[in-house]
mmCIF file of C-alpha atoms in Angstrom:
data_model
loop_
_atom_site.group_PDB
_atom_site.id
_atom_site.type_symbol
_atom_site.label_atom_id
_atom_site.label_comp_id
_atom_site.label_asym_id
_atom_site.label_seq_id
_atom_site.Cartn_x
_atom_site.Cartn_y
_atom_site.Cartn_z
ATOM 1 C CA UNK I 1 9.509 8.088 28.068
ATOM 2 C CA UNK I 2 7.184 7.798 31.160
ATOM 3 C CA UNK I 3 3.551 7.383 29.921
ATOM 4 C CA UNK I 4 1.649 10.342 31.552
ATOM 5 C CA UNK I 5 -1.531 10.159 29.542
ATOM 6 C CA UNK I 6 -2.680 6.487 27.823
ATOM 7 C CA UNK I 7 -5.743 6.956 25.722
ATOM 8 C CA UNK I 8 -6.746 3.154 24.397
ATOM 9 C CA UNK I 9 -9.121 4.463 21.477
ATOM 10 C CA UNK I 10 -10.957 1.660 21.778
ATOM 11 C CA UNK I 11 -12.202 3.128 24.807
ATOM 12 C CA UNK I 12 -13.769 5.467 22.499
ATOM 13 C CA UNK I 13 -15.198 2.816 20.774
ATOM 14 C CA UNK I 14 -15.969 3.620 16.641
ATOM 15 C CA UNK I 15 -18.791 1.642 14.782
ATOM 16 C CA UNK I 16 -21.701 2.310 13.158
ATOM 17 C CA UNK I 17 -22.037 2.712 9.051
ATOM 18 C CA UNK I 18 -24.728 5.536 7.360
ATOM 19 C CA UNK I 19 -26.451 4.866 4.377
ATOM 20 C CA UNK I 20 -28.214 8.182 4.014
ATOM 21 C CA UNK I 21 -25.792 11.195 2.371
ATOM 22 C CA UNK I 22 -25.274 14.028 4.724
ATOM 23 C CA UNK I 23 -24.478 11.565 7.522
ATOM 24 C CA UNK I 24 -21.136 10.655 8.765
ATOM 25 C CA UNK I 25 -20.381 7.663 8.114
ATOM 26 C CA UNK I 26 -18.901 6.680 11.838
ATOM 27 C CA UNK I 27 -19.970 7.548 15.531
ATOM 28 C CA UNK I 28 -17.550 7.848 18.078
ATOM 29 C CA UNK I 29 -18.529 6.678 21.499
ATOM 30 C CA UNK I 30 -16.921 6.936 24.928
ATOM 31 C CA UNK I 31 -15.962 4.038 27.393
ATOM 32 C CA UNK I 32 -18.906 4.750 28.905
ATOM 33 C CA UNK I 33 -21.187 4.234 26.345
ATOM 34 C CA UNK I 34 -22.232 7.629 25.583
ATOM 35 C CA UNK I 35 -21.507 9.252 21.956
ATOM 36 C CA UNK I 36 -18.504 12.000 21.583
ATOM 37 C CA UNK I 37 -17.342 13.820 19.311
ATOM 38 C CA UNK I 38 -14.004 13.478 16.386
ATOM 39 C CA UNK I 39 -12.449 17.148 18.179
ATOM 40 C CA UNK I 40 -12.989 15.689 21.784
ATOM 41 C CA UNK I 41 -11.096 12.534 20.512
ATOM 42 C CA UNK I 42 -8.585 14.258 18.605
ATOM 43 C CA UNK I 43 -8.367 16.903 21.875
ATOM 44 C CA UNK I 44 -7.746 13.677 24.293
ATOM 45 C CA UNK I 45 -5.351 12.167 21.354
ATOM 46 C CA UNK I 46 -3.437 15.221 21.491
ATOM 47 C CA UNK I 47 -3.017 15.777 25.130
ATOM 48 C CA UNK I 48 -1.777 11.950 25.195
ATOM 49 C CA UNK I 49 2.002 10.614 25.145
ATOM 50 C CA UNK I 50 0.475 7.039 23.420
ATOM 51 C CA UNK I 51 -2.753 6.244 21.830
ATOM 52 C CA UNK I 52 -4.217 2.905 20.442
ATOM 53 C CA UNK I 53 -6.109 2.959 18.018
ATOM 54 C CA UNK I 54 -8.042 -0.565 18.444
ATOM 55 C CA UNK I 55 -9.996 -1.534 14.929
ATOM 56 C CA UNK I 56 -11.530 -3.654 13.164
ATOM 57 C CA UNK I 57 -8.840 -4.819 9.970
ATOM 58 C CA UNK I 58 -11.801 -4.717 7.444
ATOM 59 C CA UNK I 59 -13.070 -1.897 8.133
ATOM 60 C CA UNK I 60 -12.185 0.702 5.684
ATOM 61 C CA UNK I 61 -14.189 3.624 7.316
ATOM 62 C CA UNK I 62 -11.633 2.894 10.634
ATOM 63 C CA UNK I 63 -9.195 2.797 8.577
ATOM 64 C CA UNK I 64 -9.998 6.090 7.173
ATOM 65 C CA UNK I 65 -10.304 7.602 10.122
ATOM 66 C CA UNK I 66 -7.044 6.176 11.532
ATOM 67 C CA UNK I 67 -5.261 8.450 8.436
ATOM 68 C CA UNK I 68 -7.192 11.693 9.347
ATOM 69 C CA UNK I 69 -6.316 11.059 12.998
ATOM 70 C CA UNK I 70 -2.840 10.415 12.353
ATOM 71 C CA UNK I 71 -3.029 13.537 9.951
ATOM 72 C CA UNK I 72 -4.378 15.596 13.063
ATOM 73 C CA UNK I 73 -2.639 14.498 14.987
ATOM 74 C CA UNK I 74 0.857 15.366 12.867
ATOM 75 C CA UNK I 75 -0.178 18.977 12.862
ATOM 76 C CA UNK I 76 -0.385 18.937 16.804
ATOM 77 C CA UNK I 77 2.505 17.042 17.253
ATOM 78 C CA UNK I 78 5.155 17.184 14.171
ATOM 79 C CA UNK I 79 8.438 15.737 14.695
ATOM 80 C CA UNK I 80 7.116 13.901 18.710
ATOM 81 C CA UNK I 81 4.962 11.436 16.667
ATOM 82 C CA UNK I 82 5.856 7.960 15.836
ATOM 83 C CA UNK I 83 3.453 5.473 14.374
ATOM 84 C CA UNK I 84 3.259 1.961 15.322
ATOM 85 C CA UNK I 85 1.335 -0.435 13.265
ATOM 86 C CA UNK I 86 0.276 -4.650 14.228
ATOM 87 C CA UNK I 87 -0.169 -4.538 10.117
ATOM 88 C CA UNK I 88 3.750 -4.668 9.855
ATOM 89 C CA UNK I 89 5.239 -7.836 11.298
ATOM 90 C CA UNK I 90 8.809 -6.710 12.826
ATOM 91 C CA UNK I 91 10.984 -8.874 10.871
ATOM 92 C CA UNK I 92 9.611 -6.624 8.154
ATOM 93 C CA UNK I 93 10.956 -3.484 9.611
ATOM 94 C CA UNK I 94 14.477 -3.099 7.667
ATOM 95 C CA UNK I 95 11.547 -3.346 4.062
ATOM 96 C CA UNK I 96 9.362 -0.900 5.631
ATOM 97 C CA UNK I 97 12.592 1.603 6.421
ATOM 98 C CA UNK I 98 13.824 1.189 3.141
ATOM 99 C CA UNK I 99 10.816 2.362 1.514
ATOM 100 C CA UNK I 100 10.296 5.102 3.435
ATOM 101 C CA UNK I 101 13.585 6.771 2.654
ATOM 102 C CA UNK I 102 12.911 5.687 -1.006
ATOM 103 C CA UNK I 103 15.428 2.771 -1.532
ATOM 104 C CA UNK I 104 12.645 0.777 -2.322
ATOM 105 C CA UNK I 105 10.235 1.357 -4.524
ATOM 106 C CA UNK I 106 6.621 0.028 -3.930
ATOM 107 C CA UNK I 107 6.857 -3.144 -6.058
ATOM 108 C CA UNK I 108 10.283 -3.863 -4.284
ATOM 109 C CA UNK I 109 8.488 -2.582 -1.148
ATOM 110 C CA UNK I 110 5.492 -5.567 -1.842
ATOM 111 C CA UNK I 111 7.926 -8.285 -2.507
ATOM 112 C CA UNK I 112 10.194 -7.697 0.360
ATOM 113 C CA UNK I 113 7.394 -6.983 2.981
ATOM 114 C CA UNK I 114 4.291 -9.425 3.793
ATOM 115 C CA UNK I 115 1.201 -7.019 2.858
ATOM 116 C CA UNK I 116 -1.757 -7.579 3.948
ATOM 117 C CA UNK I 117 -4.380 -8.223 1.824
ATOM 118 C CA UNK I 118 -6.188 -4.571 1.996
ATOM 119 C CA UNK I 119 -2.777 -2.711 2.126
ATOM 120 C CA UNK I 120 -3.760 -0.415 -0.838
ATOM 121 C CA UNK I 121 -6.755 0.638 -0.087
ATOM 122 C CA UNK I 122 -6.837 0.843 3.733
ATOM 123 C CA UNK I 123 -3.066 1.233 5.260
ATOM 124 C CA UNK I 124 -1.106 2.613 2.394
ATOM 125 C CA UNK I 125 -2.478 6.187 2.657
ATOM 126 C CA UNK I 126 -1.043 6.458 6.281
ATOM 127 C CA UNK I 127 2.226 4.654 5.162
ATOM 128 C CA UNK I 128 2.758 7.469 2.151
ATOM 129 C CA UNK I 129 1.841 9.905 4.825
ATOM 130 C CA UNK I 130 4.656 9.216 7.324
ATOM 131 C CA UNK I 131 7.125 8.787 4.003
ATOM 132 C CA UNK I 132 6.037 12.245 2.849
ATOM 133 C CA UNK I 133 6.461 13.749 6.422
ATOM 134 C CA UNK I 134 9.704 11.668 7.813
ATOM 135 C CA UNK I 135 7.251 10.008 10.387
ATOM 136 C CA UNK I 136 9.200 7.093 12.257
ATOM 137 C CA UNK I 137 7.133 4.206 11.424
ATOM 138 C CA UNK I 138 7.728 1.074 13.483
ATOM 139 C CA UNK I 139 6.644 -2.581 12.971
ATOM 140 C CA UNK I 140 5.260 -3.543 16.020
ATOM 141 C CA UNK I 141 3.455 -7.046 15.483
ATOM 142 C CA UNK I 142 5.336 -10.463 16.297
ATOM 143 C CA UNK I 143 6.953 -12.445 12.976
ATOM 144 C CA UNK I 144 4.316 -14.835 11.989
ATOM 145 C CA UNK I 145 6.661 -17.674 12.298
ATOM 146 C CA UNK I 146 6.214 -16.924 15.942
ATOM 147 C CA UNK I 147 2.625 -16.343 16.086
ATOM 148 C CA UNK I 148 1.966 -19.787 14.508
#
């Protein structure tokens, strides 16, 4: 597939915590600097063959926002998406397969697979999603033996 649209999200660049209720808890800001708006990414998402989604890897309010992109986005989309994730190492891509057409369950899932630390809380949710919704999921990040 020829790449006709390429939208780095880190060119919308998302930071920024709120302590005050009421007030979302992320701003979204353009490569330009100047603030935007979750439908004008999720608009520009849409209208793009690949996105990246550049983050931070503790940062659960990304992360968060990562799984109601990808849930967006899946409405939009449906069967054209396929997720991609550094999280995943790709010697780990027959453990992530078989768990998402159940032949493993998560505990086999943990052993076979190196997790990261914050799996649970902050990549699991978007790993249940594609499992729930047949989303090709695809380890994309070198073997650590590699990356040494």
């Amino acid at each position: 597939m020829q790449a006709k649209y390429l939208l780095p999200v880190l060119g919308f660049m998302l930071c920024s915590f709120a302590l005050k209720s009421g007030k979302t808890a992320f701003t979204i800001f353009k490569y330009n600097g100047k603030t935007s708006s979750y439908e004008k990414l999720l608009k520009a998402a849409s209208e793009a063959d690949i996105v990246l989604f550049g983050e931070l890897h503790n940062d659960p309010i990304c992360h968060w926002l990562e799984a109601e992109l990808l849930k967006d986005l899946f409405a939009i989309k449906k069967e054209k998406l396929v997720l991609g994730a550094e999280m995943f190492e790709a010697d780990n891509q027959n453990a992530l397969d078989s768990f998402l057409k159940n032949l493993y369950t998560d505990k086999e899932f943990a052993a076979a697979a190196r997790l990261w630390p914050n799996y649970k809380t902050d990549y699991k949710p978007m790993v249940l999603f594609a499992k729930e919704n047949k989303v090709p999921f695809i380890a994309t990040n070198i073997p650590r033996r590699y990356a040494s």
